[in-house]
Amino acid sequence: MAIPVSLIEQATRWRKELHALPELGYQEHQTSRKVAELLREFGLQVHTGLAGTGVVGSLENGPGPTIGFRADMDALPITELGNAEWRSTQPGVMHACGHDGHTAMLLAAAKHLSETRQFSGTVHFVFQPAEENLGGARKMVADGLFELFPMDAIYGLHNWPGLPVGHLAVNSGAMMASLDAFEITLHGRSCHAAMPENGADPIVAAAQLILALQTIPARRLSPLASAVVSITQIAGGEAINVIPENVVLRGTLRCLQGDVRSKVRKMIDEFVTTFTAPMGIEGSIEYLTDYPVTRNNAAEAEKVRDCALALLPAERVHWEVSPSMASEDFACMLDVCPGAYFWIGADGETPSRPLHNAHYDFNDQLIGEGISLWTALAERLLPLR
């Protein structure tokens, strides 16, 4: 069934409204209220409060299986540099990953399915907060998502720059890497910059440690293993003529295999605690965030592929693509419920800006595509009886 043009236009308006009012993780109060209000207008049963600002809308249409569709709602702490009329009105916050579009598409799919009801069973529409580094999916699970809303399977999507609009990519296994975000503290001994022999310099130790950590993927792992270690923040020092007491490094580890992840974490721990010791520096590490590999259930991934093949030309459906070394906390839902995560193309005539770029804006061309995919997947997985 074709998606009404009026619904696509309405979803596009929702998307732009959400883009103009972005909210950071666990602060999506306006977004959450808007989502809940619309779901109630569509006639769904609405539950709020999971993970604080999470929303679940339930649509039941007779007996049958129960599935979940998930969209993320949070924005990023980035100052938007684009010039769209609907650009962010919140200083230092923007939708630089397309969660505004994901939310709008899932809302529109909920509206369409509530009106057409060409399925038999139950769909739970899960609107998740705090996907960006804050573990909102894990918090929803801990707050009882799958106990309150038992599901046979759950599905998530993400717009994907580099893939043309009208294309879909899905794997039978890993789609995205695991994530370990860490903070390393190097404890030295402060002294005058002109007399370094009187102290223990954590700046020099930090420089050497950063380079040493890069030998883990380059020299300690097989070239066939997938791991990326990145130091992304350095903080230390207050005066130009003082060697500081401490330096803090923050960064991430990403892997595609669980055994590689365990091995690399152990090596990072060893580097931090032993590499700097001969310099008189004591190192400690704290892990701030950890997501598992976003690994699809093969049977559910095949259902997504088959649904896409029924909608799209075969050359637009990409099976067993190279996984991304970026991470996704939907992995925490897949850890406890079968399901699949897939990408839909974001590149129009002009390629999309990269995700997390200050000039990024969701490509509204794919809103109709996303609504069609969600609708078709519901109708295929929950056939009328």
Tab-separated table of C-alpha atoms in Angstrom, residues 111-255:
chain	number	residue	atom	x	y	z
A	111	LYS	CA	-0.080	6.637	12.411
A	112	HIS	CA	-0.334	4.774	9.106
A	113	LEU	CA	-0.555	1.332	10.707
A	114	SER	CA	-3.153	2.566	13.197
A	115	GLU	CA	-5.334	3.647	10.271
A	116	THR	CA	-4.797	0.778	7.809
A	117	ARG	CA	-4.449	-2.143	10.284
A	118	GLN	CA	-3.296	-4.584	7.627
A	119	PHE	CA	-1.630	-6.797	10.216
A	120	SER	CA	-2.526	-9.226	12.967
A	121	GLY	CA	-0.640	-8.962	16.238
A	122	THR	CA	0.988	-6.180	18.258
A	123	VAL	CA	3.595	-3.552	17.419
A	124	HIS	CA	5.399	-1.685	20.198
A	125	PHE	CA	6.871	1.598	18.956
A	126	VAL	CA	9.881	2.274	21.183
A	127	PHE	CA	11.192	5.853	21.308
A	128	GLN	CA	14.521	5.713	23.103
A	129	PRO	CA	16.415	8.514	24.838
A	130	ALA	CA	20.160	8.931	25.244
A	131	GLU	CA	21.570	6.827	22.420
A	132	GLU	CA	24.644	9.047	22.089
A	133	ASN	CA	27.158	7.607	24.575
A	134	LEU	CA	24.754	7.579	27.537
A	135	GLY	CA	23.298	4.077	27.274
A	136	GLY	CA	19.608	4.863	26.973
A	137	ALA	CA	18.858	1.453	25.462
A	138	ARG	CA	20.479	-0.336	28.379
A	139	LYS	CA	18.564	1.876	30.810
A	140	MET	CA	15.253	1.078	29.096
A	141	VAL	CA	16.055	-2.622	29.333
A	142	ALA	CA	17.004	-2.268	33.013
A	143	ASP	CA	13.766	-0.374	33.656
A	144	GLY	CA	11.786	-3.357	32.368
A	145	LEU	CA	11.206	-2.718	28.660
A	146	PHE	CA	10.941	-6.380	27.708
A	147	GLU	CA	9.129	-7.386	30.898
A	148	LEU	CA	6.464	-4.724	30.417
A	149	PHE	CA	6.345	-5.239	26.659
A	150	PRO	CA	7.371	-8.809	25.791
A	151	MET	CA	8.459	-9.023	22.146
A	152	ASP	CA	9.256	-11.831	19.759
A	153	ALA	CA	11.753	-9.533	18.024
A	154	ILE	CA	12.821	-5.887	17.878
A	155	TYR	CA	14.130	-3.868	14.930
A	156	GLY	CA	16.008	-0.597	14.529
A	157	LEU	CA	17.219	1.476	11.594
A	158	HIS	CA	19.634	4.323	10.949
A	159	ASN	CA	20.056	6.665	8.015
A	160	TRP	CA	23.413	6.034	6.384
A	161	PRO	CA	25.491	8.596	4.463
A	162	GLY	CA	27.454	6.860	1.709
A	163	LEU	CA	24.446	4.742	0.747
A	164	PRO	CA	21.998	6.217	-1.805
A	165	VAL	CA	18.386	6.975	-0.904
A	166	GLY	CA	16.272	3.955	-1.795
A	167	HIS	CA	18.946	1.468	-0.740
A	168	LEU	CA	19.049	-0.750	2.365
A	169	ALA	CA	21.937	-2.632	3.977
A	170	VAL	CA	21.700	-5.420	6.544
A	171	ASN	CA	23.947	-8.215	7.803
A	172	SER	CA	23.261	-11.589	9.335
A	173	GLY	CA	25.807	-10.800	12.049
A	174	ALA	CA	27.726	-7.718	13.166
A	175	MET	CA	26.539	-4.325	11.918
A	176	MET	CA	28.373	-2.022	14.347
A	177	ALA	CA	31.352	-2.299	16.668
A	178	SER	CA	31.388	-2.556	20.434
A	179	LEU	CA	32.224	0.598	22.366
A	180	ASP	CA	34.339	1.050	25.460
A	181	ALA	CA	34.736	4.697	26.462
A	182	PHE	CA	37.469	5.181	29.033
A	183	GLU	CA	39.204	7.796	31.153
A	184	ILE	CA	42.878	7.383	32.010
A	185	THR	CA	44.405	9.410	34.839
A	186	LEU	CA	48.185	9.755	35.024
A	187	HIS	CA	49.298	10.795	38.509
A	188	GLY	CA	52.671	12.555	38.539
A	189	ARG	CA	54.425	14.994	40.826
A	190	SER	CA	54.152	18.701	40.192
A	191	CYS	CA	57.222	20.936	40.038
A	192	HIS	CA	58.696	24.015	38.370
A	193	ALA	CA	58.948	23.647	34.595
A	194	ALA	CA	62.598	24.732	34.785
A	195	MET	CA	63.433	21.916	37.221
A	196	PRO	CA	61.746	18.758	35.850
A	197	GLU	CA	64.137	16.544	37.820
A	198	ASN	CA	62.244	17.528	40.972
A	199	GLY	CA	58.967	16.076	39.770
A	200	ALA	CA	57.424	13.336	37.664
A	201	ASP	CA	56.039	14.685	34.388
A	202	PRO	CA	52.633	13.257	33.405
A	203	ILE	CA	52.623	15.299	30.163
A	204	VAL	CA	55.607	13.405	28.739
A	205	ALA	CA	54.151	10.126	30.012
A	206	ALA	CA	50.826	10.933	28.324
A	207	ALA	CA	52.528	11.619	24.999
A	208	GLN	CA	54.370	8.330	25.085
A	209	LEU	CA	51.337	6.387	26.278
A	210	ILE	CA	49.176	7.729	23.451
A	211	LEU	CA	51.671	6.524	20.868
A	212	ALA	CA	52.170	3.211	22.658
A	213	LEU	CA	48.444	2.467	22.665
A	214	GLN	CA	48.448	2.654	18.865
A	215	THR	CA	50.787	-0.336	18.755
A	216	ILE	CA	47.954	-2.525	20.073
A	217	PRO	CA	45.945	-2.658	16.829
A	218	ALA	CA	49.064	-2.153	14.675
A	219	ARG	CA	51.419	-4.691	16.250
A	220	ARG	CA	49.694	-6.720	18.964
A	221	LEU	CA	46.693	-7.951	16.952
A	222	SER	CA	46.304	-9.923	13.762
A	223	PRO	CA	45.596	-7.711	10.723
A	224	LEU	CA	42.387	-9.751	10.404
A	225	ALA	CA	41.157	-8.588	13.823
A	226	SER	CA	39.119	-5.383	13.982
A	227	ALA	CA	39.997	-2.879	16.695
A	228	VAL	CA	40.351	0.901	16.874
A	229	VAL	CA	41.876	2.675	19.881
A	230	SER	CA	41.417	6.465	19.832
A	231	ILE	CA	42.453	9.077	22.367
A	232	THR	CA	40.056	11.970	21.842
A	233	GLN	CA	40.614	14.285	24.817
A	234	ILE	CA	43.626	15.455	26.850
A	235	ALA	CA	43.369	17.630	29.950
A	236	GLY	CA	46.167	18.735	32.246
A	237	GLY	CA	48.078	21.734	33.495
A	238	GLU	CA	47.123	25.173	34.769
A	239	ALA	CA	50.210	27.378	34.413
A	240	ILE	CA	52.701	27.622	31.564
A	241	ASN	CA	55.675	27.283	33.909
A	242	VAL	CA	54.409	24.398	36.047
A	243	ILE	CA	54.616	20.678	35.342
A	244	PRO	CA	51.166	19.475	36.444
A	245	GLU	CA	50.312	16.902	39.044
A	246	ASN	CA	47.880	14.967	36.828
A	247	VAL	CA	46.885	14.483	33.217
A	248	VAL	CA	43.576	12.967	32.096
A	249	LEU	CA	43.145	11.188	28.775
A	250	ARG	CA	39.785	10.101	27.402
A	251	GLY	CA	39.077	7.920	24.429
A	252	THR	CA	37.351	4.900	22.967
A	253	LEU	CA	37.993	1.311	22.009
A	254	ARG	CA	35.897	-0.278	19.266
A	255	CYS	CA	35.921	-3.922	18.184
